[in-house]
XYZ file of C-alpha atoms in Angstrom:
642
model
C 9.737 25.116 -14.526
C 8.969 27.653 -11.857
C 11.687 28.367 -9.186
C 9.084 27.453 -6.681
C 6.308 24.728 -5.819
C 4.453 24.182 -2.626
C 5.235 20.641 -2.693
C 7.809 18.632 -4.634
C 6.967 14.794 -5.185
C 10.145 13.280 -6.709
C 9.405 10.116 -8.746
C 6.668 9.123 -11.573
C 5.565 5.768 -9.951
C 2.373 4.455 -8.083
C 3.518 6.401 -4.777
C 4.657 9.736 -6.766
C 1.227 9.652 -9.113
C -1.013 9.203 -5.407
C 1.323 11.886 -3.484
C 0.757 14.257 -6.554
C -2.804 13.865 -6.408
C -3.590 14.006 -2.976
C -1.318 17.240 -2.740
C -2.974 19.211 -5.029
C -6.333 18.071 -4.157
C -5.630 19.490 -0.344
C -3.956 22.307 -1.713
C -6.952 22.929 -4.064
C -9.275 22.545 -1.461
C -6.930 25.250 0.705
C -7.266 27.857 -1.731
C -4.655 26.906 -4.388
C -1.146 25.727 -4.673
C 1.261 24.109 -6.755
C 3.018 20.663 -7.137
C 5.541 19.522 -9.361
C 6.492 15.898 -10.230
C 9.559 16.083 -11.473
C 10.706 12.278 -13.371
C 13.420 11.438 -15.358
C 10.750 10.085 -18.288
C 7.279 11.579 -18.064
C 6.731 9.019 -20.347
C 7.086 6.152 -18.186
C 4.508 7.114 -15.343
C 1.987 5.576 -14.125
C 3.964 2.566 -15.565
C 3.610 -0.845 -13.892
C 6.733 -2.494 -13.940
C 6.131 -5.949 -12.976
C 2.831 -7.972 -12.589
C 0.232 -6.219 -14.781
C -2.616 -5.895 -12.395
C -3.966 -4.397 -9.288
C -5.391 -5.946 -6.096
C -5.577 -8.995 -4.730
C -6.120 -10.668 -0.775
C -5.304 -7.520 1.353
C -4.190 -5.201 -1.594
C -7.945 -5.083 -3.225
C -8.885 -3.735 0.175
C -6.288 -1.061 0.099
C -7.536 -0.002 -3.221
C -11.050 0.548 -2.062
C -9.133 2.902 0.475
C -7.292 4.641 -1.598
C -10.650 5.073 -3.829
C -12.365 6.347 -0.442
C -10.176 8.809 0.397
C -10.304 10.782 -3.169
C -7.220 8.553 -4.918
C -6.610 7.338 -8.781
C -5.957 4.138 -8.409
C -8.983 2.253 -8.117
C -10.543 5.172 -11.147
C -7.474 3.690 -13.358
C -7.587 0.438 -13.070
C -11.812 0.241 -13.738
C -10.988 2.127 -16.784
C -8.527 -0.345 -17.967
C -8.689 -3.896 -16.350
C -9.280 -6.911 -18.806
C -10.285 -9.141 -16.251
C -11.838 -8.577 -12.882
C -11.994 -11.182 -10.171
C -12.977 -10.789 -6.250
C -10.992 -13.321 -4.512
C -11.306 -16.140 -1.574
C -15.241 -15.811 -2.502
C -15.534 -19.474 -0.442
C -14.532 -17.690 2.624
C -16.223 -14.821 4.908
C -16.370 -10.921 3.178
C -13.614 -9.923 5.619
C -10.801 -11.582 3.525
C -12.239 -11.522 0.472
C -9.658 -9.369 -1.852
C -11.011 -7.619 -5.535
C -8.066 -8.142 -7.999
C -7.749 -7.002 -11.473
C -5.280 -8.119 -14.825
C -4.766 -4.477 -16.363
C -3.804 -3.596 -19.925
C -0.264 -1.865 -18.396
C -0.145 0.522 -21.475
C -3.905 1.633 -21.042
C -3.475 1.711 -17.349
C -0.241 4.233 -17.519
C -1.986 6.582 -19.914
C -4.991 6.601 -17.968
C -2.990 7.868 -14.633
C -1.299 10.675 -17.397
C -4.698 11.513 -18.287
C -5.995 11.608 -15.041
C -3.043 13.273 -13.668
C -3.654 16.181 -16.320
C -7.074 16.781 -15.227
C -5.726 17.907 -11.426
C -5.587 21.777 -11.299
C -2.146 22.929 -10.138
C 0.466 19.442 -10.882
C 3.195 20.584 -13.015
C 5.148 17.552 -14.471
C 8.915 18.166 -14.903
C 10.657 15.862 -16.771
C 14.302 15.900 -14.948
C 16.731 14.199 -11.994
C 16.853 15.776 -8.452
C 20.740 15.781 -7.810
C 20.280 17.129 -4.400
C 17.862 18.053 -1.239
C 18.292 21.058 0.085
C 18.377 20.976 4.007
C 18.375 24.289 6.408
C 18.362 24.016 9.661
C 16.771 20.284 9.978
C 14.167 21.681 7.278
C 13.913 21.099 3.682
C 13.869 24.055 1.695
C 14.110 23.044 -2.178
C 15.488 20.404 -4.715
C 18.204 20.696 -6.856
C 17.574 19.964 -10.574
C 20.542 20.036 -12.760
C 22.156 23.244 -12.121
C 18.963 24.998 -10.835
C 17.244 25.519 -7.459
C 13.865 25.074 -6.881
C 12.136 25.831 -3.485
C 9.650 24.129 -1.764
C 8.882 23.406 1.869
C 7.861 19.777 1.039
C 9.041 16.795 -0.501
C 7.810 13.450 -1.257
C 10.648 11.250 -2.621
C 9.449 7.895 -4.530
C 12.568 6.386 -6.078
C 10.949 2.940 -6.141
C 14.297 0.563 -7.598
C 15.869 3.443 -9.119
C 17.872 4.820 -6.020
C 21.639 3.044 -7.254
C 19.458 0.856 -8.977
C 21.430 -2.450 -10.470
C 19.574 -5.216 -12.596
C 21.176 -8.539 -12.679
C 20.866 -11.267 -15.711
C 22.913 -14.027 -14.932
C 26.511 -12.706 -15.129
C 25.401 -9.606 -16.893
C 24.783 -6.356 -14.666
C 23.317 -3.051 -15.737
C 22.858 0.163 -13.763
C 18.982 1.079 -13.590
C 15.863 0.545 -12.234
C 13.743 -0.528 -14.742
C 14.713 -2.180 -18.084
C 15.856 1.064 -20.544
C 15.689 3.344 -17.760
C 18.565 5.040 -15.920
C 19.266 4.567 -12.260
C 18.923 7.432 -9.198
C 22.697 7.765 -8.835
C 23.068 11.064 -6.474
C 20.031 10.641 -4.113
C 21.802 7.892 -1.742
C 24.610 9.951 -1.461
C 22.527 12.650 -0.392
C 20.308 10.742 2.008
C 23.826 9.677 3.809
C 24.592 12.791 3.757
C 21.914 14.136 5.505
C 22.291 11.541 8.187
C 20.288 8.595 7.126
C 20.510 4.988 7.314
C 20.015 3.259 4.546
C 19.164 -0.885 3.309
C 19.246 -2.463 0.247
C 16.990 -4.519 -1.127
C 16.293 -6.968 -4.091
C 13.084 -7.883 -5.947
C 12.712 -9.570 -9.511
C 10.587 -9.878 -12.737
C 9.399 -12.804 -14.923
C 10.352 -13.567 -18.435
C 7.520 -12.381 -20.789
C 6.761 -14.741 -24.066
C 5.288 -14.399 -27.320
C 1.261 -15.449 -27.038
C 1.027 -17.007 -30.431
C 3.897 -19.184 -29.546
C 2.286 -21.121 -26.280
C -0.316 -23.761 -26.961
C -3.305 -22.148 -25.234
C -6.009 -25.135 -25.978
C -3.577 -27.573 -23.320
C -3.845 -25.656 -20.417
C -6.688 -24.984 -17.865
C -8.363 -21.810 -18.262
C -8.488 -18.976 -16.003
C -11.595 -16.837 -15.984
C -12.826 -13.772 -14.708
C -16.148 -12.950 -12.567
C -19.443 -12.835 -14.411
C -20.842 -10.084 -12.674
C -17.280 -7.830 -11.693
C -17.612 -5.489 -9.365
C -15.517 -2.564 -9.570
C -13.034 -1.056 -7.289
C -14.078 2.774 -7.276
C -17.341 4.253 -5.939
C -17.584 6.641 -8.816
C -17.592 3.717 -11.116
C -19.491 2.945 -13.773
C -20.783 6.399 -14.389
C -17.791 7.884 -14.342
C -16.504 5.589 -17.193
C -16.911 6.245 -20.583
C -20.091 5.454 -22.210
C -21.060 4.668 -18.625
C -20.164 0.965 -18.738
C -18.049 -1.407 -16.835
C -16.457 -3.105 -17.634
C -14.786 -0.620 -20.493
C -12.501 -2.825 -22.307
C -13.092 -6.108 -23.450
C -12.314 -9.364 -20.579
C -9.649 -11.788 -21.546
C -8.972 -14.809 -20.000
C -5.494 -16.175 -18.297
C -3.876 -19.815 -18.293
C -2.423 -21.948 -16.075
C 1.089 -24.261 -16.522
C 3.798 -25.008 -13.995
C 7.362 -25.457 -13.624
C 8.555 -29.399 -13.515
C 10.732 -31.517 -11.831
C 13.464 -31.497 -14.798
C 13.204 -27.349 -14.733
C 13.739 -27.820 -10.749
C 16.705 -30.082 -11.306
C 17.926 -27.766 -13.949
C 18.029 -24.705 -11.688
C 19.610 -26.604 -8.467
C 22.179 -27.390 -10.888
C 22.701 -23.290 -11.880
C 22.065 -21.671 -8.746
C 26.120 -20.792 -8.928
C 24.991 -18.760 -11.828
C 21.902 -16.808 -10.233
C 23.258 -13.501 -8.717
C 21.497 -14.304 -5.333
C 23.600 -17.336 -4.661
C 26.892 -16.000 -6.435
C 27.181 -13.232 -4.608
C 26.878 -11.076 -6.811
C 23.848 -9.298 -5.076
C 24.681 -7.274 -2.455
C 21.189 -6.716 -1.222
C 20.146 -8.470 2.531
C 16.468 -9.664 0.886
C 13.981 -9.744 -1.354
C 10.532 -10.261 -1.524
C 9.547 -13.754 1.185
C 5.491 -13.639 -0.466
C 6.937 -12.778 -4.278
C 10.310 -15.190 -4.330
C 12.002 -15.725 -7.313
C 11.839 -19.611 -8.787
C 15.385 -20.561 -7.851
C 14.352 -19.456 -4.002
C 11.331 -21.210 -4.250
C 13.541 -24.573 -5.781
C 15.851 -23.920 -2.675
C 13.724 -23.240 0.168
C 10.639 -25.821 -0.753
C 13.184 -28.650 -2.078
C 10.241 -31.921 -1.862
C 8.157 -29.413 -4.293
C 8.226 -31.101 -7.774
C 6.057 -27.992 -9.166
C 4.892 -24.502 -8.739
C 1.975 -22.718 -10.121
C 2.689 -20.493 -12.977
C 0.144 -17.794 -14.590
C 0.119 -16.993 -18.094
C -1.612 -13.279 -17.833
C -1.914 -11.252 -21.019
C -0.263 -7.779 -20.661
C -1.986 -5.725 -23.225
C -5.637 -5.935 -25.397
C -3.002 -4.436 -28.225
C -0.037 -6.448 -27.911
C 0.871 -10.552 -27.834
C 3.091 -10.030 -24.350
C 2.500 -12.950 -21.675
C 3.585 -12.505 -17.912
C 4.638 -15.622 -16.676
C 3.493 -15.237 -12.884
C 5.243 -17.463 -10.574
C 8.842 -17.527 -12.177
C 10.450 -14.232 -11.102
C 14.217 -15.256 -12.266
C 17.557 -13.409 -12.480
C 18.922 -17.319 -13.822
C 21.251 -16.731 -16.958
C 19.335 -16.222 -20.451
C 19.996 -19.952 -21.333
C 18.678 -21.294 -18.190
C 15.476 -19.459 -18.249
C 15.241 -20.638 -21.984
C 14.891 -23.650 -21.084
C 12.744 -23.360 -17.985
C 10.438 -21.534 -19.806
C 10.180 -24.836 -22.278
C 9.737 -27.127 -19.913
C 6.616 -25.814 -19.213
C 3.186 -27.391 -20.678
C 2.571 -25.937 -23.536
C 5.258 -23.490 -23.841
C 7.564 -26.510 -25.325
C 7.337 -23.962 -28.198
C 7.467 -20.504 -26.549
C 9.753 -17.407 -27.397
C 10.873 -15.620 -24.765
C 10.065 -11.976 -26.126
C 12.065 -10.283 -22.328
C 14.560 -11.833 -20.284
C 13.386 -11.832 -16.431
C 16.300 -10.097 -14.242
C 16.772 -8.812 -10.619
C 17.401 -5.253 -9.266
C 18.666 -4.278 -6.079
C 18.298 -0.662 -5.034
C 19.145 1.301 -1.651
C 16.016 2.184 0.369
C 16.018 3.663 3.976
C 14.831 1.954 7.257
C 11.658 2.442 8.004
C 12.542 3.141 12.070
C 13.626 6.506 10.764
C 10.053 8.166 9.499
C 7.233 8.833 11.086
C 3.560 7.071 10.616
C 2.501 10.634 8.929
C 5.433 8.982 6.631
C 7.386 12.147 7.345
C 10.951 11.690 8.295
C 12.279 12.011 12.419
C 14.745 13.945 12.060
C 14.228 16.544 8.965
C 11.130 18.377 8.531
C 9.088 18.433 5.239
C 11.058 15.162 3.874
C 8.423 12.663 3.070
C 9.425 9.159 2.047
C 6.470 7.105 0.490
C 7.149 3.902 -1.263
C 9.559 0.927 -1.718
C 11.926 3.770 -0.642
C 10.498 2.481 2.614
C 10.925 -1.023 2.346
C 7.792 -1.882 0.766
C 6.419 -4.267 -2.435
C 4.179 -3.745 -4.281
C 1.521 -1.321 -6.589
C -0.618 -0.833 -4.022
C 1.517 -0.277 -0.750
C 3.073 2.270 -2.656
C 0.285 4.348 -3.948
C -1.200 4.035 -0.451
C 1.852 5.866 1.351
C 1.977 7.931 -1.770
C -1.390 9.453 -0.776
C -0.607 10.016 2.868
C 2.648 11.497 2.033
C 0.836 13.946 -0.531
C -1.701 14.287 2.064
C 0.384 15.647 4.846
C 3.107 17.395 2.800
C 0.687 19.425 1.476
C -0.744 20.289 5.157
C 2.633 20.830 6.458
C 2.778 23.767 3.923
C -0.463 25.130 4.911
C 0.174 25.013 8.650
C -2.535 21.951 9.255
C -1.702 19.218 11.532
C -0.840 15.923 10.017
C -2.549 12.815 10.008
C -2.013 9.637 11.085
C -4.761 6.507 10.207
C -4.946 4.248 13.092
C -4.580 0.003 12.576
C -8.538 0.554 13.339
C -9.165 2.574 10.500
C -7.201 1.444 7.743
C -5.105 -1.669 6.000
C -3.011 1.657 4.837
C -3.116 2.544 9.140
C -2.055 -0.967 9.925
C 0.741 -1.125 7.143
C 2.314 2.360 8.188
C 1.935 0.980 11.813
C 3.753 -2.208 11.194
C 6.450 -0.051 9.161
C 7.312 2.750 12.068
C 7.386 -0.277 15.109
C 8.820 -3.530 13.717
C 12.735 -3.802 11.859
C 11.034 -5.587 8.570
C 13.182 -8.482 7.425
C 12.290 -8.676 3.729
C 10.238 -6.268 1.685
C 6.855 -5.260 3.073
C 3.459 -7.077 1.921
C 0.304 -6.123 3.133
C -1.930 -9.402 4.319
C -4.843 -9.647 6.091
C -3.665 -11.438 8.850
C -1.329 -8.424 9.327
C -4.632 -6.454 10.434
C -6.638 -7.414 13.675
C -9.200 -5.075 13.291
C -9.932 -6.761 9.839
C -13.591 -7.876 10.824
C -14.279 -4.005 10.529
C -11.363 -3.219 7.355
C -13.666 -5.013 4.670
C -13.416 -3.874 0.832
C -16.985 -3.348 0.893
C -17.376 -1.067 3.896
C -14.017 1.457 3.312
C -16.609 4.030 1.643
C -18.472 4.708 5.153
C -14.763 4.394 6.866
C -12.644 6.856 4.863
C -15.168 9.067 2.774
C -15.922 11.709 5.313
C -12.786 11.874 6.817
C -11.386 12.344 3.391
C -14.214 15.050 2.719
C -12.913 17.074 5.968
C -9.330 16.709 4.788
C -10.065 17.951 0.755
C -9.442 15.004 -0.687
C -12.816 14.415 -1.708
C -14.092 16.649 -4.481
C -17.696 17.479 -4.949
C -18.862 14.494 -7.226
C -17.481 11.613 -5.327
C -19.778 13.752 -2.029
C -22.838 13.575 -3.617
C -22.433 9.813 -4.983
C -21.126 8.919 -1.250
C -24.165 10.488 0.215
C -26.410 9.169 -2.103
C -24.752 5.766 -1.237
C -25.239 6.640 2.535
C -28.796 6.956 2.313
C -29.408 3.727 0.698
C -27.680 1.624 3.177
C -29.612 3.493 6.244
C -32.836 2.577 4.393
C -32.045 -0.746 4.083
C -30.448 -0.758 7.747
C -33.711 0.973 9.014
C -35.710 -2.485 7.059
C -33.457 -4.919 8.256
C -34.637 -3.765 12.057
C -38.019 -3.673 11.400
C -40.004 -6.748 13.167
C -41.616 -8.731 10.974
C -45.229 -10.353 11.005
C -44.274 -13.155 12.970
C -41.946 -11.551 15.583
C -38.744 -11.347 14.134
C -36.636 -9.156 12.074
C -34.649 -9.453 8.742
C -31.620 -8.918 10.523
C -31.649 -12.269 12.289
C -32.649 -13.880 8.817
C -29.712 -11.983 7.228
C -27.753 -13.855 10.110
C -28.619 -17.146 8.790
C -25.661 -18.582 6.788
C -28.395 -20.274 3.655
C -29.794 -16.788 3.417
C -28.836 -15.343 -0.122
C -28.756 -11.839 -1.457
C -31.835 -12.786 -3.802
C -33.839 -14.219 -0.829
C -33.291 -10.624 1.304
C -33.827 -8.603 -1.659
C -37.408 -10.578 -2.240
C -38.240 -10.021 1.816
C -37.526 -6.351 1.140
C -39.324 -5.731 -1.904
C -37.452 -2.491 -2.879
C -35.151 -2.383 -6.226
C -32.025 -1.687 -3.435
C -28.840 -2.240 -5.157
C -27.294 -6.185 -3.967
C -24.089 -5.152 -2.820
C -25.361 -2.354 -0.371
C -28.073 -5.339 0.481
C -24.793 -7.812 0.979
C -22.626 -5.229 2.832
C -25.678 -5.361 5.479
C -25.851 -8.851 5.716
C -22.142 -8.995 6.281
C -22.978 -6.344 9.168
C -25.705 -8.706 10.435
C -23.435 -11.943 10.906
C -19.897 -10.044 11.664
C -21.922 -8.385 14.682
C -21.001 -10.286 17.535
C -17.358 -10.276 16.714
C -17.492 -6.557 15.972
C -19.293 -5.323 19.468
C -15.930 -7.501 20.507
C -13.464 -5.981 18.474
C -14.950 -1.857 19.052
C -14.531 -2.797 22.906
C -11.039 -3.733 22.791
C -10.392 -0.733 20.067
C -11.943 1.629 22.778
C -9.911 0.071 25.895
C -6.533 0.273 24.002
C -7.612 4.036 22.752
C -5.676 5.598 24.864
C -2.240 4.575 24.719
C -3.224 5.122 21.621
C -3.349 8.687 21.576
C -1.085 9.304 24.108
C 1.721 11.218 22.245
C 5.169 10.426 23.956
C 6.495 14.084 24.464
C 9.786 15.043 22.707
C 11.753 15.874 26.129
C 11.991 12.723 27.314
C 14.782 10.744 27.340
C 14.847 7.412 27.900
C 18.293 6.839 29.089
C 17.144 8.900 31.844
C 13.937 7.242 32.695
C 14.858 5.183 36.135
C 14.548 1.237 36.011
C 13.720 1.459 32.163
C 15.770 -2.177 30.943
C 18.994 -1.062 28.573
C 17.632 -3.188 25.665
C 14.097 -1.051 26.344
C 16.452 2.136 25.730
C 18.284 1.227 22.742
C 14.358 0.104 20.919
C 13.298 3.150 22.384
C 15.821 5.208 21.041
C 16.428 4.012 17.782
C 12.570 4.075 16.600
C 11.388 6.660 18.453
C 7.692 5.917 18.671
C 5.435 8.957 18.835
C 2.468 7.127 20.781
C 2.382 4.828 23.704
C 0.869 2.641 21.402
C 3.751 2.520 19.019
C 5.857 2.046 21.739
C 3.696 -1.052 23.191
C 4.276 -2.946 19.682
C 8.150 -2.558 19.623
C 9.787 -5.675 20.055
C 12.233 -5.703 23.289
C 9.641 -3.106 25.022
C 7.448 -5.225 27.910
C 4.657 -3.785 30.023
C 6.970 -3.106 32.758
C 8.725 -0.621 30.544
C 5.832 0.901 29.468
C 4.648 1.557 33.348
C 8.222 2.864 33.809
C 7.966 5.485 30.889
C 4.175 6.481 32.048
C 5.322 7.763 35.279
C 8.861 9.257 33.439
C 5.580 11.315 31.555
C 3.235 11.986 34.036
C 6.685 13.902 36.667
C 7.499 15.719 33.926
C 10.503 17.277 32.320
C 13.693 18.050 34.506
C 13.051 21.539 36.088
C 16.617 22.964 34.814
C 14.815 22.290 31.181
C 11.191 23.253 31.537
C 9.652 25.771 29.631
C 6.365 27.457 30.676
C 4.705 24.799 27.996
C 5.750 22.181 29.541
C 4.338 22.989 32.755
C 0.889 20.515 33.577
C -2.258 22.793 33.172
C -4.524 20.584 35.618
C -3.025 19.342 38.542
C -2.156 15.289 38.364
C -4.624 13.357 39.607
C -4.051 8.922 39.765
C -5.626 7.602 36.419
C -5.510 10.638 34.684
C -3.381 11.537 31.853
C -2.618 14.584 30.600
C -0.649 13.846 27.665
C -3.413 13.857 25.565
C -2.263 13.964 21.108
C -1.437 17.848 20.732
C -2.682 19.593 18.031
C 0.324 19.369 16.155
C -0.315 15.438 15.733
C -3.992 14.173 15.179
C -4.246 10.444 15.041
C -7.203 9.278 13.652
C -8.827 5.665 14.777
């Protein structure tokens, strides 16, 4: 352990494993540095905790974007999924979502292994007891007894952070089952002036395979032809193959009316409803099965997944009965199941509630308001989920590691990214539960499709040095293949027309346009052009009201102003507009209890200036004012991107 790193990511998880790897791949790219990820068990990263797999509606696309930009996460899981599906194939490409069941040991070692082929990480096996703080600035971590200086942190606690996992009446300090909890860091955090939430989220019971009677229950298969979430994939996999490991298949039961009746008659016993929880939520889109028994009471059922966990190992996730019900109750819910009459419970699901911080406190860049080089990334944040972590986990790395080298950080606009739209929503609205990305969260998502985030993220990742060499060449490779294929879609045709306005035609298949263009192209660059063809209308649509909204946008809201002082401006207006203190107009135009009236109040606040008896020369307006003209243009200290 050195006594000091250019950036510090605290935390082994999804976020910590992306923030390492986009640090050091900026740093790298900047001439060298070094990061250390310091966790209590270097053991346990990469681990996934709850649901073995990755993806999903909304998620899969975040995954492709995390693959664009240079991440790990779509690499991993193509190296290590058992089954690979693309989902909502019945409706249009724009919410269709890849998903993929992992084997969770394979998948941790392959983010280790990964992780150790990244020049510069240093993994530290040990707890941060304290951030050091100078002057509104961090300046190191303390690890046991010992300092260690950095000008950057990213802190990923995930559920550790005064972690406590419930079982019925039984509670036990941690975040994770055999895993210590994050005692100091709250303390420190309150210290330091923050506000802080806590939250709850669950996990299922997990039973013994060759105790359920498989042959009774519907069968769940994967795709025939997967397609995999990375661009570098397959050659990048061993033996050059994808899939890599052999595809299993997953099964399908349910909860029953008895099991229902059975819980409504226990819910004194669940932690939620005892009180024994002192967390405000948990998950609304992942409840736990006495929620769902309680808040859909005419449902005689739910869905429940049997997913295998491991190639190596007879574990069974039961996804769709999250529980923190006593061990006997879940016994028997579990056994009321078709065909698990038989089934032995192999771990107990349980609860844990942890302390996160409020999202109005950090910064889209994900760097905190009001201390500089403090980087929050994760369910830290208020977030659930594999993938909304690692996503903040890379923009955190990201823009720690420019802060260090004097760059400018980066923000990804709701018109550039699911990961743009979900930092967006986090910075501007007061979530209620923890976060979950969906589609219908993005209304740019016409132009946010898994299959196009390549020619959306790839260069801008390339001009940030998160994109090495290899993944250049294959993108460019890529690049030229699609403008081929563009060039042949607008060619006119014999009898007047082009295969454009075929590709429009809903009947049209892949096959059909590969036949009229007679080239071996590769189908999915053929289908991603098609999807181009028919989306076009909507997206001329979509790129004008992107362009007319640009400019709130980008105007930054300067750090003199204060709103208490802005004339007219509506007290609840102030108290929004103090407490989340958005950096754009546009931020500011999404906060609820801010109407358009406000926002004409706090243009012409910007556009007189700052009070004379506190002006400095820089605040002085280079050009003089002219009506319709801005000049608080995004300075250089703050690029937003989209």
């Amino acid at each position: 352990m050195n006594s000091e790193y250019d950036v510090i990511v605290i935390g082994g998880g999804h976020a910590g494993t992306e923030a390492a790897w986009a640090a050091a791949s900026v740093l790298q790219h900047c001439g060298g540095g070094r990061v250390a990820l310091i966790t209590m068990d270097p053991g346990r990263i990469g681990q996934m905790s709850c649901n073995p797999a990755i993806g999903g509606l909304a998620k899969g696309q975040m995954v492709r974007e995390i693959d664009a930009l240079g991440g790990m996460m779509g690499l991993a899981i193509d190296a290590t999924g058992i089954m690979f599906r693309m989902l909502n194939t019945s409706k249009g490409a724009a919410v269709r979502g890849p998903r993929a069941q992992a084997d969770k040991y394979a998948y941790a070692a392959e983010i280790r292994r990964l992780l150790s082929t990244r020049p510069g990480i240093e993994i530290i096996a040990g707890t941060v007891d304290d951030i050091v703080v100078e002057k509104g600035v961090v300046t190191g971590v303390i690890v046991g007894k010992t300092l260690i200086r950095t000008r950057a942190v990213v802190l990923t606690t995930g559920t550790f952070m005064r972690g406590l996992m419930h079982t019925g009446d039984t509670s036990t300090a941690g975040g994770r089952i055999g895993e210590q909890a994050a005692q100091g860091m709250s303390v420190t955090l309150r210290r330091l002036g923050f506000e802080l939430g806590r939250l709850k989220t669950g996990t299922p019971p997990r039973l013994a395979a060759e105790s359920i009677e498989f042959d009774r229950l519907p069968v769940q298969t994967g795709d025939d032809r997967p397609v995999p979430f990375s661009d570098l994939s397959p050659e990048s996999l061993p033996g050059g193959r994808f899939p890599v490991l052999a595809q299993v298949t997953c099964w399908m039961t349910s909860t029953t009316a008895a099991a229902h009746e059975l819980i409504r008659a226990n819910l004194h016993r669940a932690p939620m409803y005892s009180g024994r929880i002192e967390a405000e939520s948990g998950p609304r889109y992942c409840p736990s099965i006495e929620d769902k028994v309680v808040r859909f009471p005419d449902r005689d059922s739910h869905h429940v997944f049997l997913e295998p966990e491991s190639l190596h190992t007879n574990e069974i996730y039961c996804n769709g009965i999250s529980t923190s019900l006593p061990v006997d109750v879940q016994e028997q819910i579990v056994r009321l199941m078709p065909g698990c009459e038989n089934a032995r419970v192999l771990k107990w699901g349980y609860a844990v509630e942890y302390d996160m911080i409020w999202p109005h406190q950090i910064d889209s860049t994900l760097m905190t308001k009001s201390i500089e080089g403090l980087f929050p990334a994760g369910q830290i944040n208020c977030t659930t989920g594999y993938e909304e972590a690692a996503g903040q986990g890379l923009v955190a790395g990201l823009n720690a590691a420019r802060l260090v080298r004097g760059h400018d950080p980066v923000r990804l606009g709701r018109d550039t990214a699911y990961i743009g739209v979900m930092l967006d929503d986090l910075v501007t609205k007061t979530p209620r539960e923890p976060y979950r990305m969906f589609t219908s969260r993005a209304e740019h998502r016409l132009l946010l499709r898994a299959d196009n985030a390549d020619e959306r993220l790839t260069p801008l990742g390339r001009e940030l040095g998160l994109v090495d060499d290899t993944r250049w060449r294959r993108f460019e490779q890529r690049k030229a293949e699609l403008d081929a294929i563009r060039d042949r879609f607008d060619r006119p045709l014999a009898e007047g027309r082009t295969l454009r306005e075929t590709a429009r035609r809903p009947q049209t298949t892949v096959t059909q346009m590969l036949d009229h263009l007679g080239e071996p192209f590769a189908p999915v660059l053929v289908e991603r052009i098609m999807t181009e063809a028919r989306y076009a209308g909507y997206v001329v649509r979509q790129q004008a009201e992107i362009k007319r909204q640009s400019g709130s946008e980008r105007r930054r809201i300067p750090t003199w102003l204060d709103y208490k002082e802005v004339t007219g401006l509506r007290s609840e207006a102030v108290d929004v507009l103090t407490r989340f203190r958005p950096a754009t107009v546009g931020q500011a135009s999404r906060l609820a209890g801010v109407n358009p009236a406000d926002l004409t109040l706090l243009a012409v606040a910007m556009r007189r200036g700052p009070p004379a008896q506190s002006r400095k020369p820089a605040d002085l307006p280079s050009l003089p004012q002219t009506a319709g003209t801005s000049h608080f243009e995004p300075s250089e200290s703050h690029r937003t991107l989209g």
